[in-house]
Amino acid sequence: MLSYQHHYHAGNPADVHKHAALAWMLAYLTRKDKPLTYIETHAGRGLYDLADPAAQRTGEAAQGIGRLESALPADHPYRLRLHETRALHGASAYPGSPLLAALSLRPGDALHLAELHPGEHSRLSAALAPHTARIRREDGFAMAHAICPPTPRRGLLLCDPSYEVKADYDSIPRHFARIARAWNVGILVLWYPILASAAHGPMLTALTATFPGGLRHEIRFPPVREGHRMTGSGLFVVNPPYGLAEETAHLSQLFG
Ligand code: SAM
């Protein structure tokens, strides 16, 4: 049974890292007048309310978006999507990655989302109702294997598991290798937590061996509360788009 729910953590420093890089990549991809596919294997509910008691209880958003938003350039694609989300859903609304994608894509682009948790899946369906999206309540890796290579062939896949299932650390390099064999032009983005236990280490060793040209970017931050095990956030990007290394260097400066 899945127990992880992202609404306790939405808008935290790791979300700012992942969502700023994602919004930048989607803005880069949509600059070209050619359709694209966005695939997300672990979608969450798509839209969060930072005034919700769960979010308030952890206080993680205050450490993340609350502290960092104004340090981003006013025209950064992530800030633009934040403004659009608040205009549509209210001042305390925060976009999850599926909504960031839906707001970035154009008619003719394809959006495929998987979310296994029944409650999160139904909230996701409601949040994305105004957008054209294919939303499945199934295992995200199974969905990715079934639809890759997608049509349109240009595009990006985000894999953002909760790592509740520890076997994810072992299986992700194999899933990424299989997806990349089927979809060699796809931009594959993996988010991972940096924990005191360094549980991500062997996974990154395997990914780097398979994808020597992959871009690895990590930021560190103080634990969001005492005893919290996450001390950083990582992204591994296969087929990184041109300019991503420079953009992630800017993000490193943001986190100081
Ligand atoms: N990417 C989202 C964002 O940034 O807004 C957050 C996703 S959250 C970290 C991970 C989600 O994956 C949870 O909602 C969980 O229910 C879901 N999940 C867990 N295992 C899954 C699986 N095998 N397939 C699809 N979804 C899964």
XYZ file of N, CA and C and ligand atoms in Angstrom:
795
model
N 0.855 -1.206 0.000
C 0.000 0.000 0.000
C 0.884 1.247 0.000
N 0.571 2.178 -0.899
C 1.373 3.400 -0.982
C 0.926 4.376 0.103
N 1.863 4.932 0.842
C 1.458 5.890 1.868
C 1.995 7.299 1.586
N 3.006 7.400 0.730
C 3.590 8.721 0.466
C 2.567 9.635 -0.205
N 2.436 10.862 0.324
C 1.590 11.846 -0.354
C 2.395 13.143 -0.423
N 2.490 13.657 -1.625
C 3.418 14.772 -1.842
C 2.937 16.078 -1.221
N 1.645 16.158 -0.795
C 1.170 17.464 -0.329
C 1.838 17.913 0.975
N 2.481 16.998 1.693
C 3.254 17.406 2.877
C 4.549 18.131 2.465
N 4.977 17.880 1.250
C 6.309 18.334 0.838
C 6.294 19.336 -0.322
N 5.112 19.586 -0.881
C 5.032 20.437 -2.081
C 5.688 21.795 -1.838
N 6.448 22.229 -2.824
C 7.082 23.550 -2.737
C 8.336 23.569 -1.880
N 8.822 22.395 -1.465
C 10.034 22.364 -0.625
C 11.275 22.604 -1.497
N 12.472 22.706 -0.895
C 13.651 23.027 -1.716
C 13.875 22.036 -2.858
N 13.589 20.752 -2.624
C 13.775 19.770 -3.700
C 12.803 20.028 -4.845
N 11.565 20.406 -4.520
C 10.593 20.750 -5.572
C 11.069 21.961 -6.364
N 11.609 22.952 -5.674
C 12.082 24.153 -6.384
C 13.186 23.756 -7.374
N 14.097 22.908 -6.932
C 15.182 22.445 -7.809
C 14.627 21.725 -9.039
N 13.787 20.729 -8.777
C 13.228 19.885 -9.854
C 12.307 20.686 -10.770
N 11.431 21.491 -10.182
C 10.422 22.195 -10.978
C 11.027 23.355 -11.762
N 12.042 24.021 -11.194
C 12.690 25.118 -11.946
C 13.408 24.541 -13.168
N 14.118 23.428 -12.972
C 14.833 22.817 -14.111
C 13.835 22.293 -15.143
N 12.742 21.678 -14.672
C 11.734 21.140 -15.592
C 11.077 22.262 -16.402
N 10.666 23.326 -15.716
C 9.998 24.428 -16.434
C 10.951 25.029 -17.464
N 12.234 25.130 -17.107
C 13.213 25.665 -18.070
C 13.316 24.723 -19.284
N 13.397 23.415 -19.055
C 13.536 22.471 -20.181
C 12.302 22.507 -21.081
N 11.121 22.611 -20.465
C 9.895 22.650 -21.282
C 9.820 23.950 -22.074
N 10.275 25.050 -21.485
C 10.289 26.317 -22.231
C 11.261 26.204 -23.405
N 12.398 25.559 -23.169
C 13.387 25.356 -24.237
C 12.773 24.520 -25.371
N 12.103 23.430 -25.001
C 11.561 22.518 -26.017
C 10.413 23.148 -26.804
N 9.638 24.009 -26.153
C 8.471 24.580 -26.842
C 8.844 25.831 -27.647
N 10.132 26.198 -27.616
C 10.567 27.332 -28.455
C 10.508 26.934 -29.932
N 10.759 25.649 -30.202
C 10.750 25.163 -31.581
C 9.316 24.832 -31.975
N 8.971 25.169 -33.208
C 7.611 24.961 -33.670
C 7.396 23.510 -34.119
N 7.699 22.556 -33.237
C 7.523 21.133 -33.569
C 6.878 20.478 -32.373
N 5.883 19.602 -32.572
C 5.182 19.012 -31.429
C 6.085 18.112 -30.584
N 5.695 17.927 -29.350
C 6.481 17.093 -28.446
C 5.573 16.269 -27.537
N 6.187 15.265 -26.923
C 5.495 14.417 -25.946
C 6.108 14.640 -24.574
N 5.248 14.782 -23.555
C 5.705 14.811 -22.162
C 5.116 13.590 -21.466
N 5.992 12.828 -20.820
C 5.570 11.624 -20.100
C 6.008 11.767 -18.644
N 5.117 11.454 -17.718
C 5.534 11.451 -16.313
C 5.091 10.153 -15.661
N 6.057 9.442 -15.078
C 5.786 8.099 -14.545
C 5.173 8.116 -13.147
N 5.445 9.147 -12.349
C 4.980 9.223 -10.956
C 4.445 10.638 -10.742
N 3.179 10.853 -11.104
C 2.718 12.227 -11.325
C 2.314 12.993 -10.068
N 1.825 12.298 -9.021
C 1.258 13.030 -7.881
C -0.081 13.649 -8.271
N -0.554 14.624 -7.472
C -1.912 15.154 -7.681
C -1.962 16.388 -8.579
N -0.815 16.924 -8.944
C -0.786 17.982 -9.962
C -0.974 19.390 -9.441
N -1.768 19.542 -8.377
C -2.051 20.887 -7.860
C -2.101 20.805 -6.334
N -1.400 21.711 -5.673
C -1.284 21.675 -4.211
C -1.747 23.005 -3.637
N -2.212 22.933 -2.374
C -2.600 24.149 -1.671
C -1.640 24.305 -0.502
N -0.789 25.318 -0.585
C 0.233 25.477 0.450
C -0.358 25.981 1.766
N -1.648 26.379 1.740
C -2.324 26.778 2.984
C -2.986 25.567 3.665
N -2.932 24.413 3.006
C -3.509 23.184 3.541
C -2.795 22.828 4.857
N -3.549 22.317 5.882
C -2.899 21.984 7.159
C -1.699 21.032 7.010
N -1.764 20.100 6.052
C -0.638 19.159 5.882
C 0.629 19.911 5.479
N 0.477 20.838 4.540
C 1.638 21.617 4.077
C 2.124 22.546 5.181
N 1.177 23.118 5.914
C 1.540 24.046 6.993
C 2.261 23.310 8.123
N 1.832 22.058 8.343
C 2.411 21.312 9.469
C 3.903 21.079 9.278
N 4.308 20.726 8.060
C 5.743 20.465 7.846
C 6.519 21.763 7.671
N 5.864 22.791 7.147
C 6.548 24.070 6.922
C 7.609 24.003 5.828
N 7.610 22.930 5.013
C 8.677 22.745 4.032
C 8.637 23.783 2.910
N 7.408 24.218 2.545
C 7.309 25.180 1.437
C 7.944 26.520 1.802
N 7.885 26.861 3.101
C 8.488 28.135 3.515
C 9.987 28.114 3.271
N 10.604 26.938 3.467
C 12.056 26.790 3.239
C 12.395 26.757 1.752
N 11.405 26.400 0.948
C 11.649 26.247 -0.478
C 11.165 27.452 -1.263
N 9.946 27.324 -1.810
C 9.441 28.378 -2.685
C 9.303 29.708 -1.936
N 8.950 29.633 -0.643
C 8.792 30.858 0.149
C 10.083 31.657 0.226
N 11.197 30.959 0.295
C 12.498 31.620 0.471
C 13.167 31.928 -0.871
N 12.899 31.094 -1.894
C 13.734 31.135 -3.102
C 13.089 31.818 -4.307
N 11.760 31.941 -4.305
C 11.094 32.426 -5.521
C 11.629 33.787 -5.970
N 11.755 34.712 -5.028
C 12.124 36.076 -5.431
C 13.575 36.158 -5.911
N 14.363 35.113 -5.633
C 15.762 35.123 -6.094
C 15.870 34.666 -7.559
N 14.777 34.113 -8.091
C 14.796 33.698 -9.511
C 14.486 34.901 -10.393
N 15.040 34.948 -11.601
C 14.684 36.049 -12.507
C 13.166 36.104 -12.718
N 12.617 37.325 -12.828
C 11.158 37.492 -12.937
C 10.599 36.770 -14.161
N 11.413 36.624 -15.217
C 10.902 35.977 -16.435
C 11.324 34.505 -16.527
N 11.757 33.935 -15.406
C 12.104 32.505 -15.436
C 10.818 31.699 -15.684
N 10.864 30.687 -16.563
C 9.640 29.941 -16.881
C 8.939 29.376 -15.647
N 9.680 28.996 -14.624
C 9.062 28.465 -13.390
C 8.249 29.559 -12.708
N 8.791 30.767 -12.642
C 8.042 31.867 -12.011
C 6.788 32.204 -12.824
N 6.928 32.141 -14.159
C 5.761 32.438 -15.004
C 4.650 31.417 -14.752
N 5.040 30.135 -14.631
C 4.031 29.081 -14.396
C 3.426 29.220 -12.990
N 4.225 29.674 -12.022
C 3.698 29.906 -10.662
C 2.632 30.995 -10.698
N 2.930 32.091 -11.431
C 1.945 33.185 -11.538
C 0.665 32.699 -12.199
N 0.818 31.914 -13.275
C -0.365 31.409 -13.991
C -1.205 30.516 -13.060
N -0.521 29.677 -12.274
C -1.235 28.771 -11.363
C -2.017 29.571 -10.323
N -1.381 30.593 -9.766
C -2.075 31.399 -8.739
C -3.246 32.161 -9.349
N -3.060 32.642 -10.577
C -4.150 33.377 -11.231
C -5.350 32.449 -11.453
N -5.072 31.178 -11.749
C -6.161 30.231 -12.035
C -6.756 29.626 -10.778
N -5.926 29.396 -9.754
C -6.377 28.557 -8.628
C -6.265 29.228 -7.261
N -5.795 30.465 -7.202
C -5.730 31.160 -5.916
C -4.305 31.352 -5.423
N -4.170 32.274 -4.473
C -2.844 32.747 -4.061
C -1.976 31.674 -3.416
N -2.605 30.662 -2.777
C -1.775 29.655 -2.100
C -1.607 28.384 -2.948
N -2.015 28.442 -4.218
C -1.893 27.260 -5.085
C -0.440 27.078 -5.514
N -0.052 25.811 -5.640
C 1.310 25.486 -6.100
C 1.207 24.370 -7.151
N 1.867 24.549 -8.312
C 1.741 23.538 -9.378
C 2.696 22.370 -9.183
N 2.162 21.152 -9.251
C 3.032 19.990 -9.350
C 3.569 19.893 -10.774
N 4.466 18.941 -10.980
C 5.099 18.840 -12.296
C 4.097 18.589 -13.437
N 3.016 17.781 -13.233
C 2.082 17.605 -14.358
C 1.412 18.916 -14.774
N 1.102 19.768 -13.780
C 0.467 21.047 -14.135
C 1.486 21.994 -14.776
N 2.723 21.965 -14.288
C 3.767 22.772 -14.954
C 3.849 22.374 -16.426
N 3.777 21.059 -16.672
C 3.855 20.586 -18.058
C 2.622 21.022 -18.840
N 1.436 20.829 -18.244
C 0.196 21.174 -18.963
C 0.176 22.658 -19.323
N 0.685 23.497 -18.416
C 0.696 24.945 -18.692
C 1.745 25.307 -19.744
N 2.743 24.452 -19.902
C 3.830 24.746 -20.852
C 3.517 24.253 -22.266
N 2.739 23.164 -22.357
C 2.542 22.529 -23.669
C 1.556 23.303 -24.536
N 1.594 22.987 -25.833
C 0.743 23.664 -26.814
C -0.237 22.661 -27.415
N -1.284 23.157 -28.073
C -2.158 22.214 -28.775
C -1.293 21.402 -29.755
N -1.530 20.120 -29.806
C -0.714 19.286 -30.707
C 0.388 18.545 -29.974
N 0.738 19.016 -28.758
C 1.686 18.271 -27.923
C 0.910 17.167 -27.190
N 1.632 16.122 -26.740
C 0.970 15.007 -26.045
C 1.442 14.939 -24.602
N 0.498 14.637 -23.689
C 0.787 14.604 -22.252
C 0.302 13.262 -21.699
N 1.224 12.444 -21.185
C 0.891 11.123 -20.630
C 1.338 11.071 -19.179
N 0.399 10.747 -18.270
C 0.704 10.758 -16.841
C 0.278 9.445 -16.203
N 1.106 8.926 -15.291
C 0.711 7.755 -14.500
C 0.773 8.107 -13.019
N -0.254 7.692 -12.296
C -0.295 7.867 -10.839
C -1.050 6.677 -10.267
N -0.389 5.943 -9.365
C -0.930 4.678 -8.872
C -1.885 4.848 -7.698
N -1.657 5.842 -6.843
C -2.479 6.016 -5.633
C -3.884 6.479 -6.038
N -4.948 5.761 -5.595
C -6.296 6.115 -6.084
C -6.700 7.556 -5.772
N -6.424 8.017 -4.530
C -6.827 9.384 -4.158
C -6.044 10.422 -4.951
N -4.749 10.194 -5.091
C -3.916 11.136 -5.835
C -4.321 11.135 -7.314
N -4.648 9.936 -7.823
C -5.055 9.831 -9.223
C -6.338 10.616 -9.470
N -7.308 10.528 -8.538
C -8.562 11.244 -8.824
C -8.359 12.748 -8.669
N -7.513 13.179 -7.736
C -7.231 14.627 -7.638
C -6.489 15.120 -8.887
N -5.576 14.285 -9.371
C -4.833 14.648 -10.585
C -5.787 14.812 -11.767
N -6.725 13.882 -11.880
C -7.685 13.961 -12.992
C -8.488 15.252 -12.900
N -8.870 15.641 -11.669
C -9.638 16.887 -11.503
C -8.768 18.099 -11.831
N -7.526 18.090 -11.350
C -6.642 19.257 -11.564
C -6.326 19.454 -13.045
N -6.244 18.339 -13.783
C -5.848 18.428 -15.190
C -7.058 18.453 -16.123
N -8.276 18.467 -15.540
C -9.480 18.392 -16.377
C -9.527 19.445 -17.480
N -9.083 20.687 -17.208
C -9.158 21.675 -18.305
C -8.123 21.429 -19.416
N -7.209 20.491 -19.208
C -6.140 20.267 -20.180
C -6.349 18.925 -20.883
N -5.716 18.774 -22.027
C -5.812 17.494 -22.730
C -4.675 16.611 -22.255
N -5.021 15.579 -21.475
C -3.977 14.699 -20.941
C -4.499 13.281 -20.905
N -3.605 12.321 -21.095
C -3.946 10.902 -20.942
C -3.432 10.500 -19.557
N -4.342 10.201 -18.631
C -3.954 9.945 -17.238
C -4.298 8.509 -16.888
N -3.293 7.742 -16.469
C -3.527 6.324 -16.178
C -3.290 6.040 -14.703
N -4.134 5.156 -14.137
C -3.847 4.675 -12.777
C -3.163 3.328 -12.914
N -1.886 3.393 -13.209
C -1.103 2.168 -13.376
C 0.346 2.459 -13.055
N 1.152 1.427 -13.004
C 2.572 1.604 -12.715
C 3.217 2.472 -13.808
N 3.943 3.489 -13.379
C 4.509 4.442 -14.319
C 5.554 3.839 -15.251
N 6.313 2.872 -14.750
C 7.320 2.260 -15.624
C 6.621 1.416 -16.700
N 5.553 0.710 -16.301
C 4.802 -0.089 -17.291
C 4.255 0.832 -18.374
N 3.714 1.997 -17.953
C 3.198 2.945 -18.945
C 4.320 3.402 -19.890
N 5.461 3.752 -19.306
C 6.562 4.260 -20.146
C 7.004 3.205 -21.160
N 7.126 1.951 -20.711
C 7.556 0.904 -21.646
C 6.508 0.691 -22.736
N 5.231 0.857 -22.364
C 4.168 0.619 -23.349
C 4.126 1.719 -24.408
N 4.464 2.956 -24.051
C 4.261 4.034 -25.038
C 5.553 4.542 -25.693
N 6.711 4.058 -25.232
C 7.961 4.537 -25.842
C 8.385 3.616 -26.978
N 8.747 4.107 -28.155
C 8.876 5.521 -28.482
C 7.499 6.153 -28.711
N 7.297 7.346 -28.150
C 5.978 7.977 -28.288
C 5.846 8.733 -29.601
N 4.630 9.135 -29.883
C 4.334 10.058 -30.973
C 3.671 11.285 -30.359
N 4.176 12.471 -30.601
C 5.386 12.850 -31.319
C 6.649 12.286 -30.651
N 7.688 12.147 -31.463
C 8.909 11.478 -31.011
C 9.826 12.387 -30.195
N 9.752 13.681 -30.440
C 10.519 14.644 -29.637
C 9.898 14.710 -28.259
N 10.697 14.850 -27.216
C 10.042 15.066 -25.937
C 10.858 14.693 -24.724
N 10.150 14.674 -23.603
C 10.799 14.542 -22.295
C 9.981 13.613 -21.405
N 10.684 12.787 -20.651
C 10.055 11.926 -19.639
C 10.618 12.308 -18.281
N 9.719 12.539 -17.315
C 10.147 12.791 -15.935
C 9.794 11.582 -15.086
N 10.775 11.111 -14.324
C 10.580 10.009 -13.386
C 10.897 10.542 -11.991
N 9.864 10.651 -11.159
C 10.014 11.296 -9.847
C 9.356 10.418 -8.776
N 9.952 9.250 -8.513
C 9.330 8.333 -7.543
C 9.490 8.849 -6.119
N 8.690 8.288 -5.205
C 8.826 8.665 -3.797
C 9.902 7.804 -3.114
N 10.412 6.790 -3.807
C 11.428 5.872 -3.273
C 10.934 5.176 -2.002
N 9.597 5.048 -1.892
C 9.000 4.264 -0.803
C 9.358 2.797 -0.987
N 9.392 2.402 -2.265
C 9.766 1.033 -2.594
C 11.268 1.075 -2.821
N 12.015 0.507 -1.870
C 13.483 0.647 -1.937
C 14.051 -0.011 -3.194
N 13.304 -0.980 -3.755
C 13.771 -1.642 -4.972
C 13.871 -0.658 -6.138
N 13.217 0.526 -6.026
C 13.322 1.526 -7.100
C 14.785 1.865 -7.382
N 15.591 1.967 -6.323
C 17.001 2.334 -6.515
C 17.708 1.338 -7.437
N 17.341 0.054 -7.321
C 17.976 -0.977 -8.156
C 17.388 -1.011 -9.550
N 16.058 -0.822 -9.623
C 15.400 -1.067 -10.914
C 15.461 0.141 -11.858
N 15.629 1.344 -11.337
C 15.578 2.529 -12.208
C 16.650 2.498 -13.309
N 17.901 2.151 -13.015
C 18.872 2.109 -14.136
C 18.442 1.149 -15.246
N 17.824 0.014 -14.864
C 17.376 -0.936 -15.898
C 16.197 -0.357 -16.682
N 15.265 0.296 -15.973
C 14.133 0.917 -16.683
C 14.636 2.003 -17.635
N 15.571 2.830 -17.159
C 16.068 3.912 -18.017
C 16.787 3.343 -19.247
N 17.567 2.285 -19.055
C 18.291 1.695 -20.199
C 17.281 1.181 -21.229
N 16.204 0.542 -20.741
C 15.196 -0.011 -21.667
C 14.431 1.112 -22.379
N 14.064 2.145 -21.630
C 13.330 3.262 -22.253
C 14.220 3.937 -23.301
N 15.493 4.132 -22.961
C 16.402 4.814 -23.906
C 16.662 3.969 -25.154
N 16.634 2.637 -25.001
C 16.798 1.778 -26.192
C 15.613 1.967 -27.128
N 14.419 2.100 -26.531
C 13.208 2.260 -27.353
C 13.085 3.690 -27.890
N 13.608 4.650 -27.139
C 13.377 6.077 -27.455
C 14.714 6.810 -27.315
N 15.561 6.648 -28.336
C 16.937 7.138 -28.170
C 17.052 8.661 -28.225
N 15.994 9.353 -28.694
C 16.077 10.826 -28.738
C 15.356 11.476 -27.544
N 14.732 10.672 -26.706
C 13.981 11.238 -25.581
C 14.908 11.824 -24.516
N 14.475 12.930 -23.940
C 15.179 13.501 -22.785
C 14.591 12.807 -21.559
N 15.405 12.069 -20.834
C 14.913 11.313 -19.677
C 15.441 11.978 -18.412
N 14.533 12.377 -17.535
C 14.922 13.131 -16.338
C 14.553 12.324 -15.101
N 15.526 12.082 -14.261
C 15.280 11.373 -12.995
C 15.554 12.315 -11.834
N 14.604 12.371 -10.884
C 14.868 13.084 -9.632
C 15.189 12.053 -8.561
N 16.128 12.389 -7.681
C 16.418 11.501 -6.541
C 16.769 12.343 -5.316
N 16.475 11.799 -4.120
C 16.825 12.520 -2.896
C 18.271 12.220 -2.509
N 18.915 13.191 -1.904
C 20.230 12.928 -1.322
C 20.007 12.750 0.178
N 20.248 11.543 0.629
C 19.986 11.188 2.029
C 21.320 10.964 2.730
N 21.298 11.108 4.036
C 22.519 10.877 4.813
C 23.055 9.463 4.544
N 22.155 8.520 4.264
C 22.582 7.128 4.030
C 23.247 6.929 2.670
N 23.187 7.946 1.801
C 23.737 7.852 0.434
C 23.131 6.677 -0.342
N 21.841 6.404 -0.107
C 21.168 5.279 -0.768
C 21.187 5.412 -2.290
N 21.325 6.652 -2.792
C 21.275 6.862 -4.240
C 22.596 6.505 -4.930
N 23.669 6.297 -4.160
C 25.014 6.126 -4.739
C 25.109 5.057 -5.821
N 24.766 3.777 -5.512
C 24.893 2.731 -6.540
C 24.016 3.000 -7.763
N 22.838 3.600 -7.558
C 21.959 3.905 -8.706
C 22.654 4.895 -9.642
N 23.302 5.903 -9.059
C 23.983 6.909 -9.897
C 25.199 6.320 -10.592
N 25.887 5.402 -9.919
C 27.042 4.740 -10.543
C 26.568 3.972 -11.776
N 25.454 3.250 -11.626
C 24.932 2.461 -12.752
C 24.452 3.378 -13.879
N 23.767 4.459 -13.533
C 23.255 5.370 -14.571
C 24.406 6.020 -15.339
N 25.445 6.429 -14.611
C 26.574 7.097 -15.256
C 27.316 6.138 -16.188
N 27.382 4.859 -15.785
C 28.057 3.871 -16.642
C 27.266 3.667 -17.941
N 25.932 3.642 -17.829
C 25.104 3.419 -19.032
C 25.007 4.680 -19.883
N 24.977 5.835 -19.213
C 24.783 7.105 -19.934
C 25.940 8.060 -19.604
N 27.121 7.828 -20.193
C 28.272 8.670 -19.833
C 28.053 10.148 -20.189
N 27.144 10.421 -21.138
C 26.875 11.816 -21.510
C 25.754 12.442 -20.693
N 25.255 11.727 -19.696
C 24.153 12.249 -18.875
C 24.628 13.420 -18.017
N 23.680 14.305 -17.696
C 24.016 15.459 -16.856
C 23.528 15.178 -15.434
N 24.449 15.271 -14.482
C 24.100 15.053 -13.072
C 24.203 16.382 -12.348
N 23.135 16.778 -11.707
C 23.174 18.062 -10.995
C 22.592 17.884 -9.595
N 23.327 18.329 -8.600
C 22.872 18.150 -7.217
C 22.981 19.462 -6.463
N 22.025 19.678 -5.603
C 22.120 20.827 -4.704
C 21.958 20.304 -3.268
N 22.512 21.041 -2.351
C 22.431 20.660 -0.925
C 21.689 21.745 -0.181
N 21.011 21.368 0.859
C 20.339 22.348 1.707
C 20.252 21.778 3.123
N 20.069 22.659 4.107
C 19.935 22.155 5.479
C 18.647 21.343 5.585
N 18.590 20.344 6.463
C 17.335 19.585 6.634
C 16.188 20.551 6.904
N 15.018 20.312 6.262
C 13.898 21.243 6.406
C 13.343 21.262 7.834
N 13.600 20.194 8.576
C 13.276 20.214 10.010
C 14.191 19.208 10.698
N 14.259 19.337 12.014
C 15.192 18.496 12.754
C 14.886 17.015 12.514
N 15.913 16.272 12.249
C 15.730 14.835 12.066
C 15.359 14.444 10.653
N 15.109 15.435 9.757
C 14.757 15.100 8.367
C 15.997 14.553 7.678
N 15.805 13.437 6.950
C 16.983 12.737 6.426
C 17.464 13.285 5.093
N 16.641 14.111 4.424
C 17.035 14.590 3.095
C 17.865 15.868 3.219
N 19.056 15.825 2.668
C 19.944 16.990 2.769
C 20.309 17.527 1.387
N 19.610 17.041 0.374
C 19.889 17.542 -0.964
C 18.964 16.916 -1.980
N 19.090 17.408 -3.197
C 18.199 16.994 -4.280
C 19.049 16.796 -5.530
N 18.751 15.721 -6.262
C 19.554 15.420 -7.445
C 18.707 15.233 -8.692
N 19.313 15.575 -9.826
C 18.682 15.334 -11.123
C 19.708 14.641 -12.009
N 19.274 13.600 -12.704
C 20.128 12.965 -13.711
C 19.361 13.038 -15.025
N 19.983 13.642 -16.040
C 19.283 13.903 -17.302
C 20.016 13.216 -18.456
N 19.318 12.302 -19.106
C 19.841 11.629 -20.306
C 19.456 12.493 -21.510
N 20.377 12.685 -22.431
C 20.174 13.575 -23.592
C 19.842 15.005 -23.135
N 20.691 15.590 -22.262
C 20.355 16.931 -21.747
C 20.247 17.949 -22.864
N 19.223 18.809 -22.823
C 19.099 19.819 -23.880
C 20.227 20.848 -23.795
N 20.508 21.447 -24.936
C 21.555 22.475 -25.021
C 21.244 23.598 -24.028
N 22.243 23.994 -23.237
C 22.050 25.109 -22.299
C 21.668 24.659 -20.898
N 21.355 23.356 -20.713
C 20.924 22.919 -19.376
C 22.055 23.033 -18.347
N 23.291 22.774 -18.785
C 24.406 22.856 -17.826
C 24.516 24.281 -17.273
N 24.334 25.261 -18.149
C 24.408 26.663 -17.722
C 23.235 27.002 -16.778
N 22.050 26.504 -17.145
C 20.870 26.774 -16.316
C 21.019 26.155 -14.922
N 21.536 24.926 -14.873
C 21.684 24.291 -13.558
C 22.772 25.001 -12.735
N 23.768 25.579 -13.423
C 24.780 26.359 -12.681
C 24.114 27.566 -12.025
N 23.164 28.188 -12.726
C 22.421 29.302 -12.119
C 21.625 28.818 -10.904
N 21.032 27.624 -11.042
C 20.245 27.094 -9.920
C 21.139 26.816 -8.713
N 22.374 26.361 -8.977
C 23.314 26.136 -7.861
C 23.538 27.433 -7.101
N 23.667 28.546 -7.846
C 23.885 29.853 -7.191
C 22.672 30.235 -6.336
N 21.478 29.904 -6.853
C 20.250 30.237 -6.130
C 20.252 29.598 -4.740
N 20.741 28.355 -4.693
C 20.730 27.642 -3.416
C 21.948 27.997 -2.562
N 22.895 28.738 -3.136
C 24.032 29.277 -2.389
C 25.084 28.269 -1.998
N 6.247 14.541 -9.667
C 5.292 15.111 -8.726
C 5.534 16.598 -8.625
O 6.701 17.033 -8.652
O 4.552 17.346 -8.545
C 5.396 14.438 -7.374
C 5.336 12.950 -7.417
S 5.465 12.169 -5.858
C 7.132 12.421 -5.429
C 5.473 10.463 -6.305
C 4.085 9.909 -6.660
O 4.266 8.617 -7.252
C 3.146 9.683 -5.475
O 1.967 10.415 -5.696
C 2.863 8.168 -5.478
O 1.522 7.852 -5.148
C 3.148 7.805 -6.917
N 3.570 6.419 -7.172
C 4.258 5.584 -6.370
N 4.573 4.438 -7.008
C 4.084 4.568 -8.271
C 4.148 3.744 -9.440
N 4.757 2.551 -9.422
N 3.585 4.199 -10.579
C 2.949 5.409 -10.612
N 2.872 6.242 -9.538
C 3.443 5.821 -8.392
